[in-house]
Short mmCIF file of C-alpha atoms in Angstrom, two decimals:
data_model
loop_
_atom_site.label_atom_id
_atom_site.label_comp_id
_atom_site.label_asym_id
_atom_site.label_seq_id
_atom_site.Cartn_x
_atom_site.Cartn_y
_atom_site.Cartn_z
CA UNK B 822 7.46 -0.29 -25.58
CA UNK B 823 9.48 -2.35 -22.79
CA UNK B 824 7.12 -3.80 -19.80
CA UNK B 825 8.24 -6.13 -17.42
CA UNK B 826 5.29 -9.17 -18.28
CA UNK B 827 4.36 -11.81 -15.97
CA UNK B 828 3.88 -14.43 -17.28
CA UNK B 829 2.47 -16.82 -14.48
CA UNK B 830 3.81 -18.03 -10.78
CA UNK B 831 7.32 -16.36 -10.70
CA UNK B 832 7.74 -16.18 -14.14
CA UNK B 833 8.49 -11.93 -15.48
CA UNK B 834 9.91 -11.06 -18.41
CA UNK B 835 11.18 -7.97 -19.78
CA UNK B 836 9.41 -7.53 -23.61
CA UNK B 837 8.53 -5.66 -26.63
CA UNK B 838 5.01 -5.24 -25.51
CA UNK B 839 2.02 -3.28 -27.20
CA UNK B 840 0.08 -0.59 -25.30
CA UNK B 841 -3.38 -0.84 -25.81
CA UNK B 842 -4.83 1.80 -27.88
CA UNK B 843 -6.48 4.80 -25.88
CA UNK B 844 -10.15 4.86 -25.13
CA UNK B 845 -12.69 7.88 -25.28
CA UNK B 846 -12.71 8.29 -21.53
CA UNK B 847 -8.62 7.80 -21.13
CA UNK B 848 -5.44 8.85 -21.46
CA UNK B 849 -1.76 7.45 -22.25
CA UNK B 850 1.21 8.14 -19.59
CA UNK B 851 4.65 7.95 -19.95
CA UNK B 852 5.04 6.28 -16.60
CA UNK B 853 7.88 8.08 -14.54
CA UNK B 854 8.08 6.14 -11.14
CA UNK B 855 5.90 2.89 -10.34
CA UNK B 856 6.42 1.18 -6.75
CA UNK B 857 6.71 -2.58 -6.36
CA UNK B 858 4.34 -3.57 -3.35
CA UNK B 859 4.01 -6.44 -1.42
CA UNK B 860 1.17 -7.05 -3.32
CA UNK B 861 2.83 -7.49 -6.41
CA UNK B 862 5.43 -10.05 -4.80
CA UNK B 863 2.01 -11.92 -3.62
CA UNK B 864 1.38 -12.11 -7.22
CA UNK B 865 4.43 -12.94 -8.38
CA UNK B 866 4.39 -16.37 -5.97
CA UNK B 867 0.81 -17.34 -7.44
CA UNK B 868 -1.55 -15.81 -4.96
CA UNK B 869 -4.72 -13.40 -5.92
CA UNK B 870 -4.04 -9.48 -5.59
CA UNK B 871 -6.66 -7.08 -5.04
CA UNK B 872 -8.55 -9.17 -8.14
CA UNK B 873 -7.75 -12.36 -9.80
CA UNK B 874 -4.67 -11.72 -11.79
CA UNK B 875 -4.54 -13.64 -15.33
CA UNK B 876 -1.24 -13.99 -17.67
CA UNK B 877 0.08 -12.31 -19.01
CA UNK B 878 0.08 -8.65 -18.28
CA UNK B 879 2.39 -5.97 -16.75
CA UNK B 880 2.20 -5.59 -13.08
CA UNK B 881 2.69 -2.18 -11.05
CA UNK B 882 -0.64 -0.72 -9.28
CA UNK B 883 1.26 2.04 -7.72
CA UNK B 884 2.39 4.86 -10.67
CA UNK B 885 2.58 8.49 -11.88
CA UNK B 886 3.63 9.66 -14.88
CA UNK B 887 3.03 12.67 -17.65
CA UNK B 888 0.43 12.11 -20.06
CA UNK B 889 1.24 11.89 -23.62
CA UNK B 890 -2.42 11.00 -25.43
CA UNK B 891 -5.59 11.64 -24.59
CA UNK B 892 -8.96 9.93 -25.72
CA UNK B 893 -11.61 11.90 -27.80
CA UNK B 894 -14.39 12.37 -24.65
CA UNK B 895 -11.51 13.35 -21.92
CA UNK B 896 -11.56 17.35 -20.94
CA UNK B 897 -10.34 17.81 -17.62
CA UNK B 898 -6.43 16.75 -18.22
CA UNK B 899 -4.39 17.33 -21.24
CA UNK B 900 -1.10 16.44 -22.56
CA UNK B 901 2.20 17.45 -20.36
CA UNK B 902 -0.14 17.00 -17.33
CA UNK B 903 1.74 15.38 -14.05
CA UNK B 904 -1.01 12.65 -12.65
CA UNK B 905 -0.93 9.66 -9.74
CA UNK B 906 -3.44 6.77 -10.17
CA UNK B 907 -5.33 5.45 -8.61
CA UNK B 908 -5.52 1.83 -9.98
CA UNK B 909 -9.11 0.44 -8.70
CA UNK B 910 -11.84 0.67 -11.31
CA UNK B 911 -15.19 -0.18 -9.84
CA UNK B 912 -18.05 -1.34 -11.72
CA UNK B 913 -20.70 0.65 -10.22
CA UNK B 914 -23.67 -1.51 -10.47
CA UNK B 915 -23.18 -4.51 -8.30
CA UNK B 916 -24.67 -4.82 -4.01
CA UNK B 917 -21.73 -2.95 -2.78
CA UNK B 918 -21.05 0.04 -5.43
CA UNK B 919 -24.75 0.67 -5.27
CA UNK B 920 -24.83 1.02 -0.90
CA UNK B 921 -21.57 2.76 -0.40
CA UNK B 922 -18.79 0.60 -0.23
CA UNK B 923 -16.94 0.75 -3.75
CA UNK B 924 -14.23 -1.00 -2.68
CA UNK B 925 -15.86 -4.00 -2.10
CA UNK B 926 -16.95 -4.30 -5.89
CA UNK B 927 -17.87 -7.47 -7.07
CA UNK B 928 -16.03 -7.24 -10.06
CA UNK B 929 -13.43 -5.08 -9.18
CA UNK B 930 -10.95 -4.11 -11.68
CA UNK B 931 -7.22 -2.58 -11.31
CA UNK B 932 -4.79 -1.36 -13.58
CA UNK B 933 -1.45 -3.26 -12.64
CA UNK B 934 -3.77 -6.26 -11.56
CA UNK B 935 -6.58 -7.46 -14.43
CA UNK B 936 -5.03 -4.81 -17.10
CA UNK B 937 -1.35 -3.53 -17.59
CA UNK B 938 0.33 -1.57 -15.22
CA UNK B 939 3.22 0.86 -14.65
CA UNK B 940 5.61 -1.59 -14.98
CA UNK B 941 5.77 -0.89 -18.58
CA UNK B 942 7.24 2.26 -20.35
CA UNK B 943 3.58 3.22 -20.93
CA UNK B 944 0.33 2.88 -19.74
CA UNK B 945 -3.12 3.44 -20.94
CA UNK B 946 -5.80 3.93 -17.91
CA UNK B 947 -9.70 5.82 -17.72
CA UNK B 948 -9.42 9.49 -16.98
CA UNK B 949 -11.16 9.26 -13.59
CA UNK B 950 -8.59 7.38 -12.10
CA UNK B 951 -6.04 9.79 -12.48
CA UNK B 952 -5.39 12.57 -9.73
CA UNK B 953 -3.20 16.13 -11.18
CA UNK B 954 -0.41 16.31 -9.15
CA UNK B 955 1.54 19.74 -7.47
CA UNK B 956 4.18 21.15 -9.40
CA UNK B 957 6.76 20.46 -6.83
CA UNK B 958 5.79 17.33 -6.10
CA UNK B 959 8.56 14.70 -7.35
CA UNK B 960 7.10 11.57 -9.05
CA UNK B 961 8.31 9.15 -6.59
CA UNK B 962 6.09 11.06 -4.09
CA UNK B 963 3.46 11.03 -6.66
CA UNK B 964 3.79 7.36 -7.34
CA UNK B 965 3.11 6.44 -3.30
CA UNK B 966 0.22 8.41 -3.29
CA UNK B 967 -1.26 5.10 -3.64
CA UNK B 968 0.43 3.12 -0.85
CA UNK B 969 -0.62 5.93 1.48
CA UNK B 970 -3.95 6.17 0.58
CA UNK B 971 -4.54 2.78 1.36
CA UNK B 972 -2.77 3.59 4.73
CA UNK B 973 -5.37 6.39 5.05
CA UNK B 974 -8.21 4.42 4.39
CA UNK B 975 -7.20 1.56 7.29
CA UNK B 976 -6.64 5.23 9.69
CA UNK B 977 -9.85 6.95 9.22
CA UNK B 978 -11.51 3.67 10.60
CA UNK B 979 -10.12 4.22 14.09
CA UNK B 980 -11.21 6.31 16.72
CA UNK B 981 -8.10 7.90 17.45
CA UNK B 982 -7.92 10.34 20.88
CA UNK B 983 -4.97 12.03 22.35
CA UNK B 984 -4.95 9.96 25.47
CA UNK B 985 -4.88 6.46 23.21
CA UNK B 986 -1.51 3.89 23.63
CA UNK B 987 -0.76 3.15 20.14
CA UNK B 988 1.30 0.05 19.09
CA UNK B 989 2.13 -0.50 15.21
CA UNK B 990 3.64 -3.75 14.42
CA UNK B 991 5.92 -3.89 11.53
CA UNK B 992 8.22 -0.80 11.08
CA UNK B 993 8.38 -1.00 7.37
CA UNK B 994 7.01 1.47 4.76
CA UNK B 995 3.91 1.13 5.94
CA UNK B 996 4.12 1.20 9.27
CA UNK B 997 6.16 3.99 8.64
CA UNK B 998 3.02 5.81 6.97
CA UNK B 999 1.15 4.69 9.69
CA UNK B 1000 2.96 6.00 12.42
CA UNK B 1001 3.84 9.54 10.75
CA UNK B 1002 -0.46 9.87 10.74
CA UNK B 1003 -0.68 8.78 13.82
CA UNK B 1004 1.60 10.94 15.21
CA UNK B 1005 0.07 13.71 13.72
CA UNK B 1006 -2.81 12.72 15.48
CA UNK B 1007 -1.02 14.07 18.78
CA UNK B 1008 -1.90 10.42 21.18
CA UNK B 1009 -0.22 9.63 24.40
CA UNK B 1010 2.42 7.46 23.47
CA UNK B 1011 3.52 5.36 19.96
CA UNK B 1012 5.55 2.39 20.24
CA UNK B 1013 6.89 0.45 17.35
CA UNK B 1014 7.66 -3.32 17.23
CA UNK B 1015 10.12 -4.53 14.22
CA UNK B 1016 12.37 -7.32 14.36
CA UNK B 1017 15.19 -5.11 12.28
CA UNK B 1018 17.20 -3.34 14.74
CA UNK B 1019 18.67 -0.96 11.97
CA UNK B 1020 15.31 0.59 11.03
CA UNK B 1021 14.39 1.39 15.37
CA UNK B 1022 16.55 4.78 15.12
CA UNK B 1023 14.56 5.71 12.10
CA UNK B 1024 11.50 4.86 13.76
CA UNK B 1025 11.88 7.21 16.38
CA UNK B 1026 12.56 9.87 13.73
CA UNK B 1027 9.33 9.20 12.42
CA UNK B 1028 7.44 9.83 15.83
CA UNK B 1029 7.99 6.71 17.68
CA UNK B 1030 8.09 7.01 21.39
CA UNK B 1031 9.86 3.60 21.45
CA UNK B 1032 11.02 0.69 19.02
CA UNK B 1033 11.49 -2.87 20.19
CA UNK B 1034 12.28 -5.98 18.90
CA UNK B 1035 9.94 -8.26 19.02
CA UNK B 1036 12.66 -11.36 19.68
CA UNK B 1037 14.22 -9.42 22.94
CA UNK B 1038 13.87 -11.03 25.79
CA UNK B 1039 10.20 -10.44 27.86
CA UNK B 1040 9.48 -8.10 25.08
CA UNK B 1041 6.21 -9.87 23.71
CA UNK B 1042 4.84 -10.31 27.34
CA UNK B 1043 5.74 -6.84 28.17
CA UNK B 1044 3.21 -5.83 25.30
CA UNK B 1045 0.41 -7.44 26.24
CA UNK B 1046 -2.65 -5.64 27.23
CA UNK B 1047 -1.16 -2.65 27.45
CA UNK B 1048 -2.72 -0.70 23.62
CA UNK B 1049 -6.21 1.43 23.29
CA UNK B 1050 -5.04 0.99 19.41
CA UNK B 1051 -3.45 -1.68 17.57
CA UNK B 1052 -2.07 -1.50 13.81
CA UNK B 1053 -0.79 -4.74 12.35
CA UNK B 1054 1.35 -3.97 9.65
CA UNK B 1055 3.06 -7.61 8.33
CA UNK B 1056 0.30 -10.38 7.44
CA UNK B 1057 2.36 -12.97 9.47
CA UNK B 1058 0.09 -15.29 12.04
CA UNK B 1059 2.32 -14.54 14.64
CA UNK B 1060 1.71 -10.71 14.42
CA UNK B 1061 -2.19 -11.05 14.24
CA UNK B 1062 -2.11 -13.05 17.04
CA UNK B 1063 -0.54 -10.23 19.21
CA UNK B 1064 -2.06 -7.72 17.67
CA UNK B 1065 -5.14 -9.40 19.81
CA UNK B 1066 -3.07 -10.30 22.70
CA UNK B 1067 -1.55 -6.31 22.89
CA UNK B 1068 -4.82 -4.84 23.41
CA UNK B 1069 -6.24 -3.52 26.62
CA UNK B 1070 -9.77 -3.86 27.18
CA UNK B 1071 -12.30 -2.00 25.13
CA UNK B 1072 -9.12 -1.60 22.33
CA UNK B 1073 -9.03 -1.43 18.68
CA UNK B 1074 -7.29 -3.63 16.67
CA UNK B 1075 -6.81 -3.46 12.51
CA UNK B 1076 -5.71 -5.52 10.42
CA UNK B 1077 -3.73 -3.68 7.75
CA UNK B 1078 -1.07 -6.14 7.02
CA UNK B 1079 -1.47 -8.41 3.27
CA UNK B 1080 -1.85 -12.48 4.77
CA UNK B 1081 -1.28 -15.25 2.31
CA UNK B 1082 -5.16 -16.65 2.18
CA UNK B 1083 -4.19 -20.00 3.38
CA UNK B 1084 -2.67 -18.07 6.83
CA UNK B 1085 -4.66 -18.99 9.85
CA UNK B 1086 -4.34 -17.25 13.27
CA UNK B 1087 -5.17 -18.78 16.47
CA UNK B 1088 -7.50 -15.89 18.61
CA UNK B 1089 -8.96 -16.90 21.67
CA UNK B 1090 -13.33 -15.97 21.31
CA UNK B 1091 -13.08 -15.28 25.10
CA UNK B 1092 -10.49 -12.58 24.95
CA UNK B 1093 -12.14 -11.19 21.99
CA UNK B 1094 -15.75 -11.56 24.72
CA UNK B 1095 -14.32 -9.81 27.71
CA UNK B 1096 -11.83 -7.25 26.26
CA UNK B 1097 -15.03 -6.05 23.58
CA UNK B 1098 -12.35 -5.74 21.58
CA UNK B 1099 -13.13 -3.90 17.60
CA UNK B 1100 -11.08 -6.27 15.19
CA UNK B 1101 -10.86 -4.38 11.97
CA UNK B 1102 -9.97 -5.22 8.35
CA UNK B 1103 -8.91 -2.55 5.55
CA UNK B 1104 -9.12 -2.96 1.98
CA UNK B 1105 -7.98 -1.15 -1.14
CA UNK B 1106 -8.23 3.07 -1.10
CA UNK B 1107 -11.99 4.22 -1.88
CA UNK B 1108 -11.09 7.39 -2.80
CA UNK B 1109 -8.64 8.68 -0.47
CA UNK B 1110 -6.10 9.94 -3.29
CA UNK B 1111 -6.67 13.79 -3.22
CA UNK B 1112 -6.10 13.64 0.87
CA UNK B 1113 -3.26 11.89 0.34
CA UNK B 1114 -1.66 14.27 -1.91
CA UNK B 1115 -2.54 16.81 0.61
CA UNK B 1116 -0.75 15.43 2.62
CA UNK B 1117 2.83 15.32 1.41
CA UNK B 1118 1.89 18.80 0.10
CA UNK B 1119 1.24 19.92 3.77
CA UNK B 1120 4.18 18.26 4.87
CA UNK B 1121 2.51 15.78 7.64
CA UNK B 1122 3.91 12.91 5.58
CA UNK B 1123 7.86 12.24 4.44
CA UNK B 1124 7.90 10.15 1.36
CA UNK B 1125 11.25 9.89 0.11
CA UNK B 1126 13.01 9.47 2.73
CA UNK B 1127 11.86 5.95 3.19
CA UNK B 1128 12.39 4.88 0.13
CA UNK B 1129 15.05 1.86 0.32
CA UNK B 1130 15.60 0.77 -2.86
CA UNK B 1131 15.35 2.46 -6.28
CA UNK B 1132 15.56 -0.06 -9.78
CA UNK B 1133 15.41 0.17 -13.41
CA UNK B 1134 13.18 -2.16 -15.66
CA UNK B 1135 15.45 -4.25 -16.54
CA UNK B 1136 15.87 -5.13 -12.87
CA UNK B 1137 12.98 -6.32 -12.08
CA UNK B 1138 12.74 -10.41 -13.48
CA UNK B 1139 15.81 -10.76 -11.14
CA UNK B 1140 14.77 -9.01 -8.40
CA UNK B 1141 11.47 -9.89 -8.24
CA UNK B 1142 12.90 -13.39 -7.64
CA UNK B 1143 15.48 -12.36 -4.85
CA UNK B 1144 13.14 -9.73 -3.15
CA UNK B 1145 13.22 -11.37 0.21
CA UNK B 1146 16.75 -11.46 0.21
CA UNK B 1147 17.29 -7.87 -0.51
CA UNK B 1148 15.70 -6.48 2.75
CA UNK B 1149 13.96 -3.96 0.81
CA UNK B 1150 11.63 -1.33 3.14
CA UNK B 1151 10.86 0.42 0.45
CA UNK B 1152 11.27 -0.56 -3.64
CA UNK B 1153 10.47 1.68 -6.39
CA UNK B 1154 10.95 1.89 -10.58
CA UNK B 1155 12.73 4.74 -12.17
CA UNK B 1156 11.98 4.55 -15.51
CA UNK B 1157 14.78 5.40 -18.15
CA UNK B 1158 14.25 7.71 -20.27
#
């Protein structure tokens, strides 16, 4: 088959690669749509994903496709069936799998991360992981069923109430999830800040009461204090550090956005003291992928609308390269076939 390999620290090639041969408890997909995430452009420029990522392998945690072979144990799917992944494999025996918190997994394992991924042609992942999908629904919605059930995990933390101020900073694809469950959620007032203009009248679509730029003039003061609920969307210092500053007293702030790990933020303990502010973190998608489905089913969440950019495999060494530069909300593979 044809994968997309990375080979180390921006380094991808497209190659003849080998699928690995199917287990008892999994199956082989033709992949149909796999999403790039930031994630993956982490990896590309040499930093950790989700696990420690070792060359070479084919990247791409976020795929559906229709299954073409099954292994000898696996009953509940068959070949022809439609399926979304979930990519995280936990080991089940280590502190955190044991009390509760899969996710946390000492020796966590991800297809797309520490075995190949949907940036191939094919893909060969355990049974469990893989969710049946609606007939109707189109595999680039069934291929973000991953993206959003991360979203979904980082939402169910907060204590959301209809009289909350909600600010989301970053209005790309997902702060666009964010704010589309959120606004579902019925609170007072959502306001958006992203730096791209283009993207505010989309924003406000989506459910935003208000988007603002972040570089306008008295914005950034005007924000402070004012949010029951903050959702940091980017990773960037600057936007941690007001995700602290924009909460109001007894507020809640997560951190959803991916930080390099050598980022540092400057917080002030004393702030943190007499606002009792709850500073949040959200990891990975413990199980969050048949909700998710439900919920593009239902309608509550638009999917391909905010897709930016679609690719082919061949695309992606270049792109992968010039993926700043291509101010992409939203990128996703469409396989050839």
């Amino acid at each position: 088959m044809k994968a997309a390999v990375f080979q180390g620290t921006e380094h991808i090639e497209i190659k003849d690669w080998e699928a690995p041969a199917v287990g008892s408890k999994e199956v082989k997909l033709r992949v149909k749509c796999c999403g790039i995430c930031g994630t993956d452009q982490h990896i590309y420029h040499g930093y950790p994903g989700s696990a420690e990522v070792t060359a070479p392998i084919v990247l791409g945690h976020e795929l559906a496709g229709e299954i073409v072979a099954v292994g000898d144990e696996v009953t509940t799917l068959q070949v022809g069936d439609r399926v979304s992944v979930d990519p995280n494999i936990y080991c089940g025996n280590c502190y955190f799998c044991r009390n509760g918190k899969v996710h946390l997994c000492d020796n966590l394992q991800a297809v797309g991360v520490t075995r190949d991924g949907g940036m191939g042609e094919y893909c060969v992942v355990p049974v469990a992981n893989c969710y049946l999908l609606p007939d109707e629904m189109s595999w680039i919605e069934g291929a973000m069923i991953e993206p959003l059930g991360c979203v979904l995990h980082g939402y169910k933390k907060l204590d959301i109430r209809k009289a909350h101020q909600v600010l989301i900073i970053g209005g790309g694809f997902i702060g666009q999830l964010f704010l589309q469950l959120v606004k579902a959620a019925g609170v007072k007032g959502i306001i958006v800040s992203e730096p791209e203009v283009f993207k505010h009248d989309r924003l406000v679509e989506l459910g935003a009461d208000e988007a603002v730029s972040p570089a306008a003039e008295g914005v950034m003061e005007a924000l402070h204090h004012q949010f029951d609920i903050v959702i940091e969307c980017v990773g960037r210092a600057d936007s941690m550090e007001l995700a602290v500053k924009a909460s109001r007293k007894g507020g809640q702030v997560l951190m959803f956005g991916v930080a390099s790990p050598d980022t540092l933020i400057q917080v002030s303990p004393f702030e943190i003291f007499t606002k009792e502010l709850n500073i949040m973190g959200s990891f990975i998608n413990p199980y969050t992928h048949e909700e998710s489905i439900a919920l593009i089913e239902k309608g509550i969440v638009q999917i391909e609308s905010l897709i930016s950019h679609q690719f082919s495999l061949k695309d992606i060494p270049e792109i992968m390269g010039e993926y700043p530069k291509l101010r992409v909300s939203k990128g996703i593979i469409v396989h050839e076939r």
